[in-house]
Amino acid sequence: MSGLIDQFGRTATDLRMSLIDKCNLRCRYCMPAEGLDWLKKDDMLTADEVIRLADIAISRLGIESIRFTGGEPMVRADLVDILAGVHAAHPQVELSMTTNGINLERKIDALVEAGLARINVSLDTVCPETFAKITRRDRLTKVLSGLHAAKAAGLEPIKINAVLLRGINDQQAAELLTWSLEHDYQLRFIEQMPLDADHNWTRDNMVTAAEIRDQIAQVYTLTEHETPRGSAPAELFDVQDKETQETLGQVGIIASVTEPFCAACSRTRITADAKVRSCLFSHTETDLMGLLRDGSSDEDIANAWREAMWHKPKAHGQTQVGLGMPGFVQPERTMSAIGG
Ligand code: SAM
Ligand code: SF4
């Protein structure tokens, strides 16, 4: 019984499952202001189907950790049932979630009780006006209270995902880091990728990892963290006080565009409508919904998944063409519809 190996020798052990394409924010780098044509309920995985796919992934395909994402996973009313179902069958597998944090305060205790072990909350700024500009919603206080509640619930570490946008929050890297260190959240900057609905991304205009490091280095000393990176997308740095050299915490930088880590990628993705995507930037998908609903066996589904992953491209969805370079074609789905 083999796992999810590809023809370039990588093995996927980390599953990202999108539970829904809808979201209650409209981040500029992800969604258009008016939203998208949402999936119909019947076309989305039910809670039982999510639990079955997770079981197949763990029992037959060697998946070791699952991250639930979206769209906004907390928009799904049955999120607690999904977590509880997967956790009951496989308590050894770490379940995590990437969320925008809205309504987290209200839901966190039930989520943790159901088996949620780790959380990433997306927060690009602590300035209310900038938050409203990026997300097109005035809801910063809801995110902050969600983060606070996650800490009170004992989740550790709590990671923050931040994207910097030229002309909006591109000067706020050090400020956001200072705030994260003070509140004991582990900040990770993610380079903006061409996965926005508006197709506004350009390689020339994005904020690069090098630029983020330079900005932070004006305020703190950054040194490479000693733990080997492995297949983790974030390059981790220790953050030190410039005068005392005291280590204040860490910061991660995910340089998906300028310093891609495709060779070490260990991820497989399932969209909310049950398509396997072997890469964020894939132009092909493999449907599992038909098999889930036509009486196919778990092994049939596992085989289709294996086959999809065998064809995982070497790099960035289209064999070696760098993001935004001549020949690069942005995938049709936005980040929200893939599951980041
Ligand atoms: N709604 C949840 C959230 O925002 O955390 C989960 C889904 S969101 C698509 C997952 C992550 O993708 C977020 O951290 C978000 O910042 C990131 N993301 C979305 N669009 C992106 C883009 N174009 N480039 C880089 N990261 C992006
Ligand atoms: Fe929604 Fe997350 Fe996309 Fe923002 S990044 S619009 S919160 S799915």
mmCIF file of C-alpha atoms and ligand atoms in Angstrom:
data_model
loop_
_atom_site.group_PDB
_atom_site.id
_atom_site.type_symbol
_atom_site.label_atom_id
_atom_site.label_comp_id
_atom_site.label_asym_id
_atom_site.label_seq_id
_atom_site.Cartn_x
_atom_site.Cartn_y
_atom_site.Cartn_z
ATOM 1 C CA MET A 1 0.000 0.000 0.000
ATOM 2 C CA SER A 2 1.876 3.072 -1.158
ATOM 3 C CA GLY A 3 1.572 6.670 -0.083
ATOM 4 C CA LEU A 4 1.326 9.795 -2.188
ATOM 5 C CA ILE A 5 4.585 9.777 -4.079
ATOM 6 C CA ASP A 6 5.378 11.704 -7.233
ATOM 7 C CA GLN A 7 7.710 11.113 -10.142
ATOM 8 C CA PHE A 8 10.258 13.561 -8.711
ATOM 9 C CA GLY A 9 10.677 11.558 -5.504
ATOM 10 C CA ARG A 10 8.592 13.657 -3.136
ATOM 11 C CA THR A 11 6.073 12.156 -0.711
ATOM 12 C CA ALA A 12 3.017 14.118 0.389
ATOM 13 C CA THR A 13 2.266 13.641 4.087
ATOM 14 C CA ASP A 14 0.516 16.917 4.788
ATOM 15 C CA LEU A 15 -3.096 17.378 3.664
ATOM 16 C CA ARG A 16 -4.794 20.745 3.171
ATOM 17 C CA MET A 17 -8.573 20.309 3.014
ATOM 18 C CA SER A 18 -10.738 23.178 1.946
ATOM 19 C CA LEU A 19 -14.144 22.906 3.583
ATOM 20 C CA ILE A 20 -15.896 25.782 1.833
ATOM 21 C CA ASP A 21 -15.179 28.413 -0.790
ATOM 22 C CA LYS A 22 -17.277 31.144 0.898
ATOM 23 C CA CYS A 23 -15.768 33.743 3.176
ATOM 24 C CA ASN A 24 -16.889 36.653 5.332
ATOM 25 C CA LEU A 25 -13.932 38.849 4.280
ATOM 26 C CA ARG A 26 -12.858 40.017 0.830
ATOM 27 C CA CYS A 27 -9.065 40.266 1.062
ATOM 28 C CA ARG A 28 -7.747 42.009 -2.036
ATOM 29 C CA TYR A 29 -5.075 39.407 -2.696
ATOM 30 C CA CYS A 30 -7.653 36.598 -2.649
ATOM 31 C CA MET A 31 -11.251 37.583 -3.490
ATOM 32 C CA PRO A 32 -13.010 40.204 -5.580
ATOM 33 C CA ALA A 33 -15.108 42.815 -3.742
ATOM 34 C CA GLU A 34 -18.370 41.254 -4.923
ATOM 35 C CA GLY A 35 -17.436 37.687 -3.951
ATOM 36 C CA LEU A 36 -17.476 34.765 -6.375
ATOM 37 C CA ASP A 37 -20.029 32.318 -7.751
ATOM 38 C CA TRP A 38 -20.137 30.099 -4.667
ATOM 39 C CA LEU A 39 -20.320 26.332 -4.922
ATOM 40 C CA LYS A 40 -23.783 24.871 -4.557
ATOM 41 C CA LYS A 41 -24.316 22.937 -1.340
ATOM 42 C CA ASP A 42 -24.829 19.672 -3.243
ATOM 43 C CA ASP A 43 -21.485 20.105 -4.978
ATOM 44 C CA MET A 44 -19.601 20.455 -1.713
ATOM 45 C CA LEU A 45 -18.222 17.696 0.436
ATOM 46 C CA THR A 46 -20.578 16.769 3.267
ATOM 47 C CA ALA A 47 -19.173 16.325 6.769
ATOM 48 C CA ASP A 48 -19.309 12.528 6.344
ATOM 49 C CA GLU A 49 -17.450 12.758 3.038
ATOM 50 C CA VAL A 50 -14.747 14.934 4.577
ATOM 51 C CA ILE A 51 -14.374 12.418 7.393
ATOM 52 C CA ARG A 52 -14.194 9.535 4.910
ATOM 53 C CA LEU A 53 -11.569 11.270 2.762
ATOM 54 C CA ALA A 54 -9.515 12.076 5.849
ATOM 55 C CA ASP A 55 -9.709 8.419 6.866
ATOM 56 C CA ILE A 56 -8.574 7.258 3.421
ATOM 57 C CA ALA A 57 -5.741 9.792 3.480
ATOM 58 C CA ILE A 58 -4.513 8.668 6.887
ATOM 59 C CA SER A 59 -5.159 4.920 6.728
ATOM 60 C CA ARG A 60 -4.121 4.271 3.126
ATOM 61 C CA LEU A 61 -2.035 7.192 1.926
ATOM 62 C CA GLY A 62 0.289 7.997 4.802
ATOM 63 C CA ILE A 63 -1.060 11.452 5.604
ATOM 64 C CA GLU A 64 0.325 12.590 8.967
ATOM 65 C CA SER A 65 -1.321 15.956 9.502
ATOM 66 C CA ILE A 66 -4.425 17.721 8.237
ATOM 67 C CA ARG A 67 -5.037 21.457 7.981
ATOM 68 C CA PHE A 68 -8.597 22.632 7.384
ATOM 69 C CA THR A 69 -8.924 25.782 5.377
ATOM 70 C CA GLY A 70 -11.145 27.513 2.843
ATOM 71 C CA GLY A 71 -12.605 30.100 2.029
ATOM 72 C CA GLU A 72 -13.274 30.563 5.682
ATOM 73 C CA PRO A 73 -13.598 27.172 7.422
ATOM 74 C CA MET A 74 -15.534 28.637 10.341
ATOM 75 C CA VAL A 75 -18.333 29.629 7.967
ATOM 76 C CA ARG A 76 -19.206 25.915 7.864
ATOM 77 C CA ALA A 77 -21.845 25.160 10.459
ATOM 78 C CA ASP A 78 -20.679 21.547 10.812
ATOM 79 C CA LEU A 79 -16.986 22.302 11.411
ATOM 80 C CA VAL A 80 -17.084 20.905 14.948
ATOM 81 C CA ASP A 81 -18.662 17.651 13.683
ATOM 82 C CA ILE A 82 -15.946 17.335 11.026
ATOM 83 C CA LEU A 83 -13.113 17.842 13.508
ATOM 84 C CA ALA A 84 -14.699 15.515 16.034
ATOM 85 C CA GLY A 85 -15.270 12.807 13.423
ATOM 86 C CA VAL A 86 -11.699 12.867 12.111
ATOM 87 C CA HIS A 87 -10.204 13.151 15.589
ATOM 88 C CA ALA A 88 -12.260 10.267 17.014
ATOM 89 C CA ALA A 89 -11.022 7.926 14.270
ATOM 90 C CA HIS A 90 -7.411 9.149 14.279
ATOM 91 C CA PRO A 91 -6.522 10.862 17.550
ATOM 92 C CA GLN A 92 -2.792 10.659 16.763
ATOM 93 C CA VAL A 93 -3.100 12.913 13.690
ATOM 94 C CA GLU A 94 -2.586 16.613 14.273
ATOM 95 C CA LEU A 95 -5.568 18.683 13.156
ATOM 96 C CA SER A 96 -5.044 22.355 12.465
ATOM 97 C CA MET A 97 -6.952 25.181 10.833
ATOM 98 C CA THR A 98 -6.150 28.357 8.930
ATOM 99 C CA THR A 99 -8.772 30.999 9.647
ATOM 100 C CA ASN A 100 -9.372 34.706 9.470
ATOM 101 C CA GLY A 101 -10.324 34.603 13.159
ATOM 102 C CA ILE A 102 -13.793 36.148 12.811
ATOM 103 C CA ASN A 103 -16.105 34.375 15.297
ATOM 104 C CA LEU A 104 -13.190 32.426 16.734
ATOM 105 C CA GLU A 105 -13.902 33.851 20.162
ATOM 106 C CA ARG A 106 -17.340 32.238 20.140
ATOM 107 C CA LYS A 107 -16.250 28.918 18.639
ATOM 108 C CA ILE A 108 -12.774 28.167 19.941
ATOM 109 C CA ASP A 109 -13.712 26.080 23.005
ATOM 110 C CA ALA A 110 -15.903 23.717 20.968
ATOM 111 C CA LEU A 111 -13.242 23.427 18.273
ATOM 112 C CA VAL A 112 -10.512 22.543 20.749
ATOM 113 C CA GLU A 113 -12.787 20.061 22.471
ATOM 114 C CA ALA A 114 -13.475 18.455 19.086
ATOM 115 C CA GLY A 115 -9.758 17.944 18.456
ATOM 116 C CA LEU A 116 -8.301 21.130 16.990
ATOM 117 C CA ALA A 117 -4.633 21.201 18.015
ATOM 118 C CA ARG A 118 -3.156 24.174 16.194
ATOM 119 C CA ILE A 119 -4.282 27.327 14.548
ATOM 120 C CA ASN A 120 -3.022 29.920 12.064
ATOM 121 C CA VAL A 121 -4.871 33.202 12.047
ATOM 122 C CA SER A 122 -4.475 35.536 9.091
ATOM 123 C CA LEU A 123 -3.786 39.125 10.089
ATOM 124 C CA ASP A 124 -1.974 41.547 7.796
ATOM 125 C CA THR A 125 -2.041 44.650 9.969
ATOM 126 C CA VAL A 126 -3.014 45.890 13.422
ATOM 127 C CA CYS A 127 -4.158 49.247 12.053
ATOM 128 C CA PRO A 128 -7.998 49.268 11.787
ATOM 129 C CA GLU A 129 -8.053 51.474 8.673
ATOM 130 C CA THR A 130 -5.470 49.350 6.880
ATOM 131 C CA PHE A 131 -7.339 46.192 7.897
ATOM 132 C CA ALA A 132 -10.554 47.559 6.398
ATOM 133 C CA LYS A 133 -8.723 48.540 3.237
ATOM 134 C CA ILE A 134 -7.214 45.085 2.734
ATOM 135 C CA THR A 135 -10.175 42.938 3.750
ATOM 136 C CA ARG A 136 -12.882 45.400 2.644
ATOM 137 C CA ARG A 137 -14.540 44.826 6.030
ATOM 138 C CA ASP A 138 -14.155 46.738 9.299
ATOM 139 C CA ARG A 139 -13.637 43.723 11.563
ATOM 140 C CA LEU A 140 -10.193 43.970 13.102
ATOM 141 C CA THR A 141 -11.498 43.860 16.672
ATOM 142 C CA LYS A 142 -13.243 40.524 15.966
ATOM 143 C CA VAL A 143 -9.959 39.029 14.768
ATOM 144 C CA LEU A 144 -8.057 40.338 17.781
ATOM 145 C CA SER A 145 -10.609 38.961 20.211
ATOM 146 C CA GLY A 146 -10.456 35.633 18.344
ATOM 147 C CA LEU A 147 -6.687 35.513 18.733
ATOM 148 C CA HIS A 148 -6.988 36.328 22.407
ATOM 149 C CA ALA A 149 -9.546 33.565 22.871
ATOM 150 C CA ALA A 150 -7.322 31.037 21.087
ATOM 151 C CA LYS A 151 -4.539 31.841 23.535
ATOM 152 C CA ALA A 152 -6.890 31.558 26.497
ATOM 153 C CA ALA A 153 -8.001 28.154 25.188
ATOM 154 C CA GLY A 154 -4.394 26.961 25.447
ATOM 155 C CA LEU A 155 -3.490 26.591 21.759
ATOM 156 C CA GLU A 156 0.290 26.868 21.345
ATOM 157 C CA PRO A 157 1.956 28.159 19.256
ATOM 158 C CA ILE A 158 -0.555 30.495 17.671
ATOM 159 C CA LYS A 159 0.723 31.494 14.261
ATOM 160 C CA ILE A 160 -0.202 34.631 12.384
ATOM 161 C CA ASN A 161 -0.096 34.683 8.569
ATOM 162 C CA ALA A 162 0.535 38.085 7.041
ATOM 163 C CA VAL A 163 0.648 39.221 3.430
ATOM 164 C CA LEU A 164 2.158 42.607 2.593
ATOM 165 C CA LEU A 165 0.615 44.616 -0.230
ATOM 166 C CA ARG A 166 2.467 47.364 -2.046
ATOM 167 C CA GLY A 167 1.162 50.789 -1.118
ATOM 168 C CA ILE A 168 -1.151 49.481 1.607
ATOM 169 C CA ASN A 169 0.751 47.741 4.418
ATOM 170 C CA ASP A 170 4.164 47.330 2.796
ATOM 171 C CA GLN A 171 5.809 49.504 5.456
ATOM 172 C CA GLN A 172 4.273 47.661 8.407
ATOM 173 C CA ALA A 173 6.458 44.554 8.688
ATOM 174 C CA ALA A 174 8.395 45.641 11.776
ATOM 175 C CA GLU A 175 5.309 47.100 13.456
ATOM 176 C CA LEU A 176 3.372 43.859 13.008
ATOM 177 C CA LEU A 177 6.341 41.859 14.254
ATOM 178 C CA THR A 178 6.703 44.014 17.375
ATOM 179 C CA TRP A 179 3.009 43.577 18.117
ATOM 180 C CA SER A 180 3.222 39.794 17.563
ATOM 181 C CA LEU A 181 6.261 39.442 19.817
ATOM 182 C CA GLU A 182 4.540 41.447 22.554
ATOM 183 C CA HIS A 183 1.500 39.180 22.371
ATOM 184 C CA ASP A 184 3.496 35.976 21.954
ATOM 185 C CA TYR A 185 2.133 35.075 18.521
ATOM 186 C CA GLN A 186 4.446 33.518 15.944
ATOM 187 C CA LEU A 187 4.354 35.750 12.887
ATOM 188 C CA ARG A 188 4.949 34.430 9.358
ATOM 189 C CA PHE A 189 5.020 36.681 6.342
ATOM 190 C CA ILE A 190 3.818 35.083 3.106
ATOM 191 C CA GLU A 191 4.913 36.581 -0.192
ATOM 192 C CA GLN A 192 1.863 37.550 -2.187
ATOM 193 C CA MET A 193 1.213 34.975 -4.913
ATOM 194 C CA PRO A 194 -0.698 35.381 -8.193
ATOM 195 C CA LEU A 195 -3.899 33.778 -6.914
ATOM 196 C CA ASP A 196 -6.119 36.844 -6.692
ATOM 197 C CA ALA A 197 -9.445 37.065 -8.484
ATOM 198 C CA ASP A 198 -8.694 40.511 -9.859
ATOM 199 C CA HIS A 199 -5.419 39.415 -11.503
ATOM 200 C CA ASN A 200 -3.722 42.524 -10.104
ATOM 201 C CA TRP A 201 -0.551 40.727 -9.013
ATOM 202 C CA THR A 202 2.659 41.521 -10.802
ATOM 203 C CA ARG A 203 6.079 40.200 -9.965
ATOM 204 C CA ASP A 204 7.573 43.701 -10.129
ATOM 205 C CA ASN A 205 5.127 45.118 -7.641
ATOM 206 C CA MET A 206 5.047 42.410 -4.966
ATOM 207 C CA VAL A 207 6.793 42.773 -1.621
ATOM 208 C CA THR A 208 9.647 40.273 -1.610
ATOM 209 C CA ALA A 209 11.086 38.242 1.245
ATOM 210 C CA ALA A 210 14.354 40.155 0.860
ATOM 211 C CA GLU A 211 12.521 43.435 1.308
ATOM 212 C CA ILE A 212 10.712 42.115 4.392
ATOM 213 C CA ARG A 213 14.010 40.960 5.925
ATOM 214 C CA ASP A 214 15.558 44.370 5.221
ATOM 215 C CA GLN A 215 12.683 46.206 6.860
ATOM 216 C CA ILE A 216 12.814 44.045 9.959
ATOM 217 C CA ALA A 217 16.602 44.296 10.120
ATOM 218 C CA GLN A 218 16.295 48.049 10.602
ATOM 219 C CA VAL A 219 14.645 47.412 13.960
ATOM 220 C CA TYR A 220 15.866 43.962 15.064
ATOM 221 C CA THR A 221 18.802 41.625 14.488
ATOM 222 C CA LEU A 222 17.674 38.616 12.456
ATOM 223 C CA THR A 223 19.616 35.354 12.559
ATOM 224 C CA GLU A 224 18.705 32.086 10.911
ATOM 225 C CA HIS A 225 17.007 29.763 13.371
ATOM 226 C CA GLU A 226 19.065 26.662 14.143
ATOM 227 C CA THR A 227 16.341 24.044 13.514
ATOM 228 C CA PRO A 228 16.554 22.622 9.974
ATOM 229 C CA ARG A 229 13.680 23.782 7.815
ATOM 230 C CA GLY A 230 12.760 20.359 6.350
ATOM 231 C CA SER A 231 9.621 20.614 4.256
ATOM 232 C CA ALA A 232 8.286 23.618 6.206
ATOM 233 C CA PRO A 233 7.532 26.476 3.813
ATOM 234 C CA ALA A 234 8.654 29.181 6.247
ATOM 235 C CA GLU A 235 12.271 30.074 6.670
ATOM 236 C CA LEU A 236 12.542 30.752 10.380
ATOM 237 C CA PHE A 237 14.623 33.526 11.950
ATOM 238 C CA ASP A 238 15.411 34.383 15.559
ATOM 239 C CA VAL A 239 14.555 37.973 16.334
ATOM 240 C CA GLN A 240 16.986 39.723 18.666
ATOM 241 C CA ASP A 241 17.064 43.086 20.356
ATOM 242 C CA LYS A 242 19.686 45.131 18.495
ATOM 243 C CA GLU A 243 21.294 46.457 21.670
ATOM 244 C CA THR A 244 21.106 43.604 24.177
ATOM 245 C CA GLN A 245 21.065 40.751 21.602
ATOM 246 C CA GLU A 246 18.357 39.150 23.738
ATOM 247 C CA THR A 247 16.239 36.742 21.661
ATOM 248 C CA LEU A 248 12.698 38.043 21.667
ATOM 249 C CA GLY A 249 11.085 35.324 19.547
ATOM 250 C CA GLN A 250 10.960 34.071 15.969
ATOM 251 C CA VAL A 251 9.592 35.212 12.648
ATOM 252 C CA GLY A 252 8.939 33.085 9.565
ATOM 253 C CA ILE A 253 9.118 34.220 5.961
ATOM 254 C CA ILE A 254 7.461 32.161 3.242
ATOM 255 C CA ALA A 255 9.124 33.164 -0.019
ATOM 256 C CA SER A 256 6.933 31.139 -2.368
ATOM 257 C CA VAL A 257 7.659 33.469 -5.279
ATOM 258 C CA THR A 258 11.269 34.603 -4.986
ATOM 259 C CA GLU A 259 12.776 31.592 -3.169
ATOM 260 C CA PRO A 260 10.438 28.685 -4.024
ATOM 261 C CA PHE A 261 10.638 25.465 -2.049
ATOM 262 C CA CYS A 262 8.856 23.135 -4.506
ATOM 263 C CA ALA A 263 11.597 20.482 -4.262
ATOM 264 C CA ALA A 264 10.754 19.908 -0.600
ATOM 265 C CA CYS A 265 6.971 20.213 -0.926
ATOM 266 C CA SER A 266 5.057 17.626 1.121
ATOM 267 C CA ARG A 267 1.527 18.869 0.479
ATOM 268 C CA THR A 268 -1.560 17.506 -1.202
ATOM 269 C CA ARG A 269 -4.755 19.505 -1.449
ATOM 270 C CA ILE A 270 -8.479 18.731 -1.634
ATOM 271 C CA THR A 271 -10.877 21.478 -2.634
ATOM 272 C CA ALA A 272 -14.329 21.885 -1.110
ATOM 273 C CA ASP A 273 -15.771 20.192 -4.219
ATOM 274 C CA ALA A 274 -13.469 17.184 -3.792
ATOM 275 C CA LYS A 275 -10.834 17.839 -6.415
ATOM 276 C CA VAL A 276 -7.265 16.766 -5.761
ATOM 277 C CA ARG A 277 -4.826 19.556 -6.543
ATOM 278 C CA SER A 278 -1.250 18.410 -6.450
ATOM 279 C CA CYS A 279 0.011 22.000 -6.494
ATOM 280 C CA LEU A 280 -1.448 25.452 -5.735
ATOM 281 C CA PHE A 281 -0.608 26.436 -9.305
ATOM 282 C CA SER A 282 -1.918 23.310 -11.055
ATOM 283 C CA HIS A 283 -3.998 23.633 -14.182
ATOM 284 C CA THR A 284 -5.348 20.127 -13.776
ATOM 285 C CA GLU A 285 -7.465 18.586 -11.039
ATOM 286 C CA THR A 286 -8.654 15.076 -10.275
ATOM 287 C CA ASP A 287 -12.249 14.674 -9.200
ATOM 288 C CA LEU A 288 -12.960 12.423 -6.219
ATOM 289 C CA MET A 289 -16.600 13.457 -5.747
ATOM 290 C CA GLY A 290 -17.834 11.095 -8.460
ATOM 291 C CA LEU A 291 -16.070 8.183 -6.780
ATOM 292 C CA LEU A 292 -17.283 9.205 -3.318
ATOM 293 C CA ARG A 293 -20.875 9.155 -4.536
ATOM 294 C CA ASP A 294 -20.967 6.233 -6.976
ATOM 295 C CA GLY A 295 -20.216 3.455 -4.518
ATOM 296 C CA SER A 296 -16.496 3.205 -5.301
ATOM 297 C CA SER A 297 -14.376 1.602 -2.620
ATOM 298 C CA ASP A 298 -11.938 3.419 -0.381
ATOM 299 C CA GLU A 299 -9.096 1.774 -2.300
ATOM 300 C CA ASP A 300 -10.498 3.047 -5.642
ATOM 301 C CA ILE A 301 -10.501 6.562 -4.195
ATOM 302 C CA ALA A 302 -7.001 6.120 -2.779
ATOM 303 C CA ASN A 303 -5.777 4.958 -6.195
ATOM 304 C CA ALA A 304 -7.238 7.998 -7.957
ATOM 305 C CA TRP A 305 -5.570 10.223 -5.385
ATOM 306 C CA ARG A 306 -2.216 8.411 -5.823
ATOM 307 C CA GLU A 307 -2.464 8.794 -9.589
ATOM 308 C CA ALA A 308 -3.181 12.533 -9.268
ATOM 309 C CA MET A 309 -0.198 13.068 -7.000
ATOM 310 C CA TRP A 310 2.141 11.002 -9.181
ATOM 311 C CA HIS A 311 1.727 13.763 -11.791
ATOM 312 C CA LYS A 312 2.508 16.593 -9.347
ATOM 313 C CA PRO A 313 4.538 19.080 -11.361
ATOM 314 C CA LYS A 314 8.161 19.585 -10.522
ATOM 315 C CA ALA A 315 7.642 23.228 -9.690
ATOM 316 C CA HIS A 316 4.887 25.808 -9.547
ATOM 317 C CA GLY A 317 2.222 23.985 -11.432
ATOM 318 C CA GLN A 318 3.745 24.188 -14.851
ATOM 319 C CA THR A 319 7.117 22.564 -14.769
ATOM 320 C CA GLN A 320 9.718 25.149 -14.052
ATOM 321 C CA VAL A 321 8.122 28.399 -15.157
ATOM 322 C CA GLY A 322 8.679 30.866 -12.306
ATOM 323 C CA LEU A 323 5.631 32.712 -10.979
ATOM 324 C CA GLY A 324 4.982 35.770 -13.098
ATOM 325 C CA MET A 325 7.756 34.910 -15.565
ATOM 326 C CA PRO A 326 7.088 34.769 -19.329
ATOM 327 C CA GLY A 327 4.961 31.701 -19.997
ATOM 328 C CA PHE A 328 3.363 31.665 -16.544
ATOM 329 C CA VAL A 329 -0.414 31.326 -16.596
ATOM 330 C CA GLN A 330 -2.328 31.991 -13.398
ATOM 331 C CA PRO A 331 -4.657 29.144 -12.404
ATOM 332 C CA GLU A 332 -8.353 29.721 -12.854
ATOM 333 C CA ARG A 333 -9.210 29.190 -9.197
ATOM 334 C CA THR A 334 -8.437 31.914 -6.678
ATOM 335 C CA MET A 335 -6.698 31.110 -3.401
ATOM 336 C CA SER A 336 -10.087 31.113 -1.642
ATOM 337 C CA ALA A 337 -11.431 28.471 -4.029
ATOM 338 C CA ILE A 338 -8.334 26.280 -3.749
ATOM 339 C CA GLY A 339 -7.721 26.417 -0.029
ATOM 340 C CA GLY A 340 -4.513 28.071 1.078
HETATM 341 N N1 SAM B 1 -9.893 32.363 5.265
HETATM 342 C C1 SAM B 1 -8.811 31.755 5.952
HETATM 343 C C2 SAM B 1 -7.685 32.718 6.202
HETATM 344 O O1 SAM B 1 -7.684 33.778 5.586
HETATM 345 O O2 SAM B 1 -6.845 32.395 7.000
HETATM 346 C C3 SAM B 1 -8.294 30.522 5.284
HETATM 347 C C4 SAM B 1 -8.159 30.533 3.775
HETATM 348 S S1 SAM B 1 -6.965 31.701 3.146
HETATM 349 C C5 SAM B 1 -7.130 31.407 1.419
HETATM 350 C C6 SAM B 1 -5.454 30.902 3.629
HETATM 351 C C7 SAM B 1 -4.232 31.760 3.612
HETATM 352 O O3 SAM B 1 -3.936 32.102 2.287
HETATM 353 C C8 SAM B 1 -4.326 33.063 4.388
HETATM 354 O O4 SAM B 1 -3.304 33.127 5.341
HETATM 355 C C9 SAM B 1 -4.155 34.125 3.339
HETATM 356 O O5 SAM B 1 -3.443 35.226 3.826
HETATM 357 C C10 SAM B 1 -3.375 33.385 2.294
HETATM 358 N N2 SAM B 1 -3.526 33.955 0.955
HETATM 359 C C11 SAM B 1 -4.662 34.213 0.280
HETATM 360 N N3 SAM B 1 -4.405 34.721 -0.934
HETATM 361 C C12 SAM B 1 -3.067 34.791 -1.032
HETATM 362 C C13 SAM B 1 -2.175 35.227 -2.051
HETATM 363 N N4 SAM B 1 -2.619 35.692 -3.199
HETATM 364 N N5 SAM B 1 -0.844 35.150 -1.816
HETATM 365 C C14 SAM B 1 -0.381 34.682 -0.635
HETATM 366 N N6 SAM B 1 -1.170 34.232 0.354
HETATM 367 C C15 SAM B 1 -2.499 34.304 0.172
HETATM 368 FE FE1 SF4 B 2 -11.310 35.094 3.018
HETATM 369 FE FE2 SF4 B 2 -9.018 34.049 3.820
HETATM 370 FE FE3 SF4 B 2 -9.351 34.832 1.259
HETATM 371 FE FE4 SF4 B 2 -9.217 36.677 3.160
HETATM 372 S S1 SF4 B 2 -7.592 35.221 2.592
HETATM 373 S S2 SF4 B 2 -10.768 36.578 1.516
HETATM 374 S S3 SF4 B 2 -10.148 35.673 4.868
HETATM 375 S S4 SF4 B 2 -10.397 33.173 2.259
#
